[in-house]
Amino acid sequence: MVASWPEPIVSVQALSQAGVSTVPNRYVKPTNQRPVYNSDQSGFDVEIPVLDMGDVWRKPEGLKRVRKACEEWGFFQLVNHGVDHGLMERVRGAWREFFDLPVEEKLKYANSPDTYEGYGSRIGVVKDAKLDWSEYFFLNYLPSSIRNPSKWPSQPPKIRELIEEYGEEVRKLCERLVETLSESLGLEPNHLMKAFGGEDKVGASLRANFYPKCPQPHLTLGLSSHSDPGGITIVLSDENVAGLQVRRGDCWVTVRSVPNALIVNIGDQVQILSNGIYKSVEHQVIVNSGMDRVSLALFYNPKSDIPIGPVEELLTENRPALYKPIRFDEYRLMIRQKGPSGKNQVDSLLAST
């Protein structure tokens, strides 16, 4: 693994705060990758599905709605999810305070591409790559043996305790969601969790994202188009500013957050395990010229060193295995080296390639 970034790291927030009037060239995307602003959602009224955990948990009709959402969208907003709303607000506020700290303070936690853990502003180590208009803090949460709170921010006060508390509540939610996905596929409730390696062996990481105001938001992205490499992702979105866009056919749908909801999306590992029944859908983040934006993503992943391939019970004569098995640590390495690249990663595992 590469031990250092190919170019000096520049603070995007510092550029924004300095009042630059144009986006530096290293952030200007090629024309075909620039954001699309569909104020009318491209002429049709669409929103990602909204599900209530109380209506879907171990309920056949609810499981059908989960399946429909995962087959057609790969995304849904979840309410009545069991994560304390006040905690959601506090942890989001703490991360906003962290990103508002002076750059020198944040650089004490500067990351490197060997683990990505810490404060950074790029994904991928390709020299001269076009970069995203964002900053982040990435930390390992599970298994607990790799959790190292001393690498987490110490400011603002209590942020480490909030990370632990929020991480624990979302971990419990993820366990229920993996069971729900398993049942919605017609499998035993614990089947997918076993495929992940078991509750005590799964991995989880957390990434706090900060998208500063941008003078020319039509030229760049906060996060380039990609599908998430892991199992499932739980996103705590900004309560005031929209930014997440989900691909729907040839269009991009801007997600309008439901109050106190969490956004759930299917990752590549579940697409592989479900043999393509469930979709890990491309998404990206747009920025704007008027307001900063904060979000928090928890990635819940299979144990890193076991092969992940299609579940045998989901294979049929007409639908044989679509994907070649691969260990998650190998798979994750690809995105850490190349950066976000649409659906190229999971497509590279198609058995016919």
XYZ file of C-alpha atoms in Angstrom:
353
model
C 0.000 0.000 0.000
C 1.193 3.535 -0.801
C 2.372 5.280 2.368
C 1.915 8.905 1.294
C -0.274 11.042 -0.945
C 1.038 11.808 -4.445
C 0.654 15.576 -3.992
C 0.602 17.955 -1.018
C -2.776 18.033 0.726
C -4.722 21.296 0.448
C -7.522 22.200 2.859
C -10.665 22.736 0.798
C -12.246 24.534 3.728
C -9.306 26.941 3.849
C -9.818 27.707 0.148
C -13.498 28.353 0.789
C -12.847 30.540 3.824
C -10.232 32.525 1.883
C -13.015 33.555 -0.481
C -11.613 32.137 -3.728
C -13.857 33.231 -6.597
C -13.036 30.322 -8.896
C -12.557 26.616 -8.308
C -8.883 25.608 -8.736
C -8.374 23.386 -11.763
C -7.584 20.264 -9.714
C -11.246 20.248 -8.570
C -12.865 20.972 -11.956
C -14.520 17.789 -13.213
C -14.616 16.726 -16.877
C -17.810 17.941 -18.545
C -19.474 14.522 -18.457
C -18.877 14.196 -14.693
C -20.191 17.585 -13.624
C -23.302 17.753 -11.438
C -26.807 17.806 -12.836
C -29.261 20.024 -10.987
C -32.750 18.682 -11.467
C -34.883 21.241 -9.666
C -37.979 19.415 -10.858
C -36.346 15.981 -10.476
C -36.142 15.747 -14.301
C -39.833 16.187 -14.841
C -41.093 13.350 -12.663
C -41.951 13.314 -9.014
C -39.664 10.743 -7.445
C -38.222 10.250 -4.000
C -36.294 7.367 -2.533
C -38.633 5.130 -0.465
C -39.319 5.932 3.189
C -39.681 2.892 5.457
C -40.705 2.634 9.115
C -38.661 0.053 11.053
C -41.708 -0.725 13.161
C -43.628 -1.688 10.016
C -40.917 -3.876 8.466
C -39.257 -5.654 11.404
C -40.241 -9.335 11.065
C -43.455 -8.444 9.233
C -44.099 -10.148 5.850
C -45.761 -7.164 4.173
C -43.031 -4.871 5.434
C -40.321 -7.236 4.176
C -41.874 -6.984 0.706
C -41.452 -3.193 0.858
C -37.820 -3.624 1.910
C -37.234 -5.970 -1.026
C -38.870 -3.570 -3.483
C -36.734 -0.673 -2.206
C -33.512 -2.701 -2.438
C -34.297 -4.089 -5.889
C -35.429 -0.822 -7.444
C -33.473 1.857 -5.594
C -30.738 0.385 -3.406
C -31.593 3.247 -1.032
C -34.280 4.095 1.483
C -34.877 6.516 4.325
C -35.630 4.858 7.650
C -37.750 6.303 10.451
C -38.582 4.798 13.841
C -35.107 3.280 13.677
C -34.299 3.297 17.385
C -31.367 5.733 17.281
C -31.987 8.612 19.689
C -32.848 11.818 17.816
C -31.099 14.010 20.350
C -27.944 11.934 19.994
C -28.113 12.310 16.214
C -28.264 16.075 16.604
C -25.431 16.182 19.152
C -23.001 14.005 17.184
C -23.667 15.948 13.972
C -23.122 19.209 15.844
C -19.873 17.948 17.368
C -18.486 17.061 13.945
C -19.463 20.473 12.610
C -17.503 22.022 15.490
C -14.514 19.816 14.654
C -14.431 20.932 11.032
C -14.688 24.563 12.161
C -11.437 24.211 14.141
C -8.288 25.883 12.744
C -6.580 23.857 10.017
C -3.458 23.410 12.180
C -5.552 21.694 14.861
C -7.168 19.326 12.362
C -3.834 18.516 10.744
C -2.738 16.892 14.009
C -4.944 14.019 12.802
C -3.803 14.069 9.150
C -4.261 10.691 7.504
C -2.239 8.704 4.974
C -3.389 6.263 2.277
C -2.107 3.188 4.106
C -5.110 3.193 6.511
C -7.067 6.361 5.678
C -7.708 6.781 9.402
C -7.807 10.429 10.405
C -8.439 13.806 8.774
C -8.105 14.045 5.009
C -9.452 15.436 1.777
C -8.891 12.859 -0.940
C -9.680 9.240 -1.785
C -7.337 7.470 -4.167
C -3.637 7.857 -4.850
C -3.657 8.464 -8.610
C -1.348 11.395 -9.360
C -3.000 14.453 -10.944
C -6.498 13.010 -10.347
C -9.412 15.448 -10.226
C -10.285 15.914 -6.560
C -13.584 16.370 -4.728
C -14.657 19.565 -2.939
C -14.793 18.088 0.547
C -12.944 17.075 3.684
C -13.531 14.110 5.957
C -12.502 12.308 9.107
C -12.329 8.528 8.833
C -12.086 6.183 11.806
C -12.269 2.462 12.470
C -15.055 1.332 14.795
C -15.386 -2.470 14.516
C -14.079 -4.953 15.377
C -13.301 -3.346 18.726
C -9.743 -4.728 18.522
C -8.885 -2.130 15.840
C -10.758 0.725 17.506
C -8.328 3.375 18.725
C -10.044 6.388 20.339
C -6.654 8.081 20.807
C -6.701 8.632 17.021
C -10.122 10.285 17.260
C -10.491 14.050 17.719
C -10.203 15.325 21.287
C -11.970 18.586 20.382
C -14.709 19.624 20.768
C -15.139 18.214 24.292
C -17.088 14.961 24.541
C -16.789 14.171 20.809
C -15.130 10.820 21.576
C -17.947 9.839 23.933
C -20.502 10.884 21.311
C -18.762 8.779 18.651
C -18.883 5.743 20.949
C -22.519 6.298 21.894
C -23.691 6.927 18.332
C -21.600 4.059 16.958
C -23.123 1.645 19.457
C -26.696 2.611 18.617
C -26.095 2.381 14.868
C -24.312 -0.965 15.301
C -27.462 -2.378 16.895
C -29.534 -0.957 14.048
C -27.209 -2.540 11.477
C -27.632 -5.951 13.084
C -31.406 -5.618 12.797
C -31.119 -4.389 9.214
C -28.877 -7.264 8.105
C -31.416 -9.674 9.596
C -34.215 -7.804 7.798
C -32.378 -7.929 4.462
C -31.766 -11.647 4.942
C -35.456 -12.352 5.562
C -36.524 -10.123 2.680
C -34.404 -12.284 0.352
C -36.230 -15.375 1.589
C -33.263 -16.569 3.647
C -33.056 -17.507 7.310
C -32.791 -14.380 9.517
C -29.137 -15.075 10.436
C -27.962 -16.148 6.973
C -26.486 -12.843 5.777
C -24.874 -12.150 9.147
C -23.152 -15.542 8.959
C -21.964 -14.653 5.456
C -20.603 -11.384 6.908
C -18.540 -13.473 9.357
C -20.786 -13.168 12.428
C -21.809 -10.272 14.700
C -18.555 -10.350 16.666
C -16.358 -10.408 13.546
C -17.900 -7.779 11.257
C -16.130 -4.545 10.455
C -17.452 -1.013 10.724
C -15.953 2.382 10.047
C -17.252 5.885 10.336
C -16.632 8.844 8.056
C -17.659 12.371 8.935
C -17.940 14.482 5.773
C -17.653 18.234 5.422
C -18.592 20.032 2.199
C -17.523 23.693 2.301
C -19.275 26.432 0.360
C -18.086 26.424 -3.252
C -17.815 29.462 -5.573
C -18.623 27.406 -8.710
C -20.635 24.377 -7.625
C -21.603 23.534 -11.213
C -17.972 22.614 -11.992
C -17.211 20.146 -9.220
C -18.642 17.563 -6.805
C -18.431 17.098 -3.062
C -18.064 13.361 -3.663
C -17.732 11.757 -7.088
C -20.123 9.119 -8.356
C -19.568 5.713 -6.770
C -21.286 2.783 -5.105
C -20.228 1.925 -1.568
C -17.801 -1.023 -1.436
C -19.026 -2.519 1.861
C -22.161 -4.205 3.194
C -24.648 -1.490 4.164
C -24.205 2.209 4.867
C -26.158 4.297 7.384
C -26.067 8.038 6.649
C -26.942 10.813 9.059
C -27.554 13.635 6.624
C -27.370 17.393 7.094
C -30.652 18.578 8.557
C -30.738 21.815 6.534
C -28.854 21.347 3.265
C -29.558 18.782 0.541
C -26.600 17.316 -1.323
C -26.883 13.551 -1.769
C -27.942 12.477 -5.262
C -28.932 8.928 -6.215
C -28.790 7.630 -9.775
C -32.159 6.644 -11.185
C -31.740 5.405 -14.748
C -30.049 8.247 -16.616
C -31.064 10.879 -14.046
C -29.876 12.017 -10.642
C -32.452 12.319 -7.864
C -31.604 14.766 -5.064
C -32.580 13.230 -1.724
C -34.828 15.384 0.442
C -34.184 14.263 3.990
C -37.161 13.317 6.147
C -36.807 14.825 9.660
C -34.993 12.466 12.070
C -34.604 9.778 9.387
C -31.440 7.862 8.637
C -30.571 7.014 5.032
C -29.740 3.364 4.340
C -28.015 2.184 1.205
C -26.973 -1.201 -0.097
C -23.235 -1.714 -0.631
C -21.417 -3.813 -3.218
C -20.978 -6.748 -0.817
C -24.752 -7.189 -0.459
C -25.164 -6.874 -4.221
C -22.639 -9.706 -4.574
C -24.160 -11.846 -1.800
C -27.671 -11.406 -3.245
C -26.326 -12.314 -6.708
C -27.482 -8.980 -8.083
C -31.044 -9.153 -6.721
C -30.288 -6.149 -4.528
C -28.470 -3.213 -6.100
C -25.685 -1.037 -4.780
C -26.645 2.123 -6.613
C -24.370 4.922 -7.761
C -24.614 8.116 -5.782
C -22.743 11.399 -5.526
C -22.773 14.611 -3.520
C -23.320 18.079 -4.943
C -22.137 21.270 -3.245
C -23.530 24.792 -3.211
C -22.330 28.368 -2.983
C -24.422 29.413 0.006
C -24.031 26.882 2.797
C -21.578 24.358 4.224
C -22.864 20.837 4.710
C -22.059 18.039 7.214
C -22.993 14.354 7.065
C -21.967 11.197 8.886
C -21.712 7.747 7.277
C -21.270 4.469 9.141
C -20.121 1.603 6.897
C -21.061 -1.872 8.137
C -18.912 -4.455 6.391
C -18.165 -8.178 6.216
C -15.158 -9.581 8.045
C -12.263 -8.477 5.886
C -10.465 -11.778 5.263
C -13.231 -14.163 4.165
C -14.299 -14.633 0.520
C -17.605 -12.954 -0.320
C -19.575 -14.496 -3.177
C -23.214 -15.106 -4.126
C -25.290 -17.006 -1.540
C -25.816 -20.558 -2.809
C -29.511 -20.581 -1.854
C -30.145 -17.672 -4.243
C -28.632 -19.393 -7.290
C -30.820 -21.074 -9.897
C -30.298 -22.719 -13.262
C -31.510 -19.542 -14.931
C -29.532 -17.286 -12.597
C -26.160 -18.844 -11.849
C -23.474 -16.998 -9.859
C -22.911 -13.586 -11.432
C -19.851 -12.633 -9.378
C -16.488 -14.138 -8.593
C -15.780 -14.368 -4.826
C -13.321 -11.871 -3.378
C -12.156 -10.961 0.132
C -13.406 -7.597 1.331
C -9.911 -6.367 2.214
C -8.841 -6.972 -1.404
C -11.957 -5.283 -2.732
C -11.628 -2.234 -0.475
C -8.025 -1.778 -1.550
C -9.171 -1.095 -5.115
C -11.203 1.989 -4.164
C -8.504 3.220 -1.802
C -6.022 3.168 -4.658
C -8.195 4.336 -7.555
C -10.786 6.492 -5.807
C -14.531 6.635 -6.582
C -15.309 5.200 -10.035
C -19.028 4.601 -10.516
C -19.882 0.896 -10.700
C -16.563 -0.150 -12.234
C -15.426 -2.069 -9.152
C -18.314 -4.443 -8.674
C -18.703 -4.868 -12.438
C -15.090 -6.055 -12.608
C -16.132 -9.121 -10.574
C -18.783 -10.275 -13.047
C -18.107 -13.924 -13.805
C -18.210 -13.253 -17.550
C -15.380 -10.684 -17.407
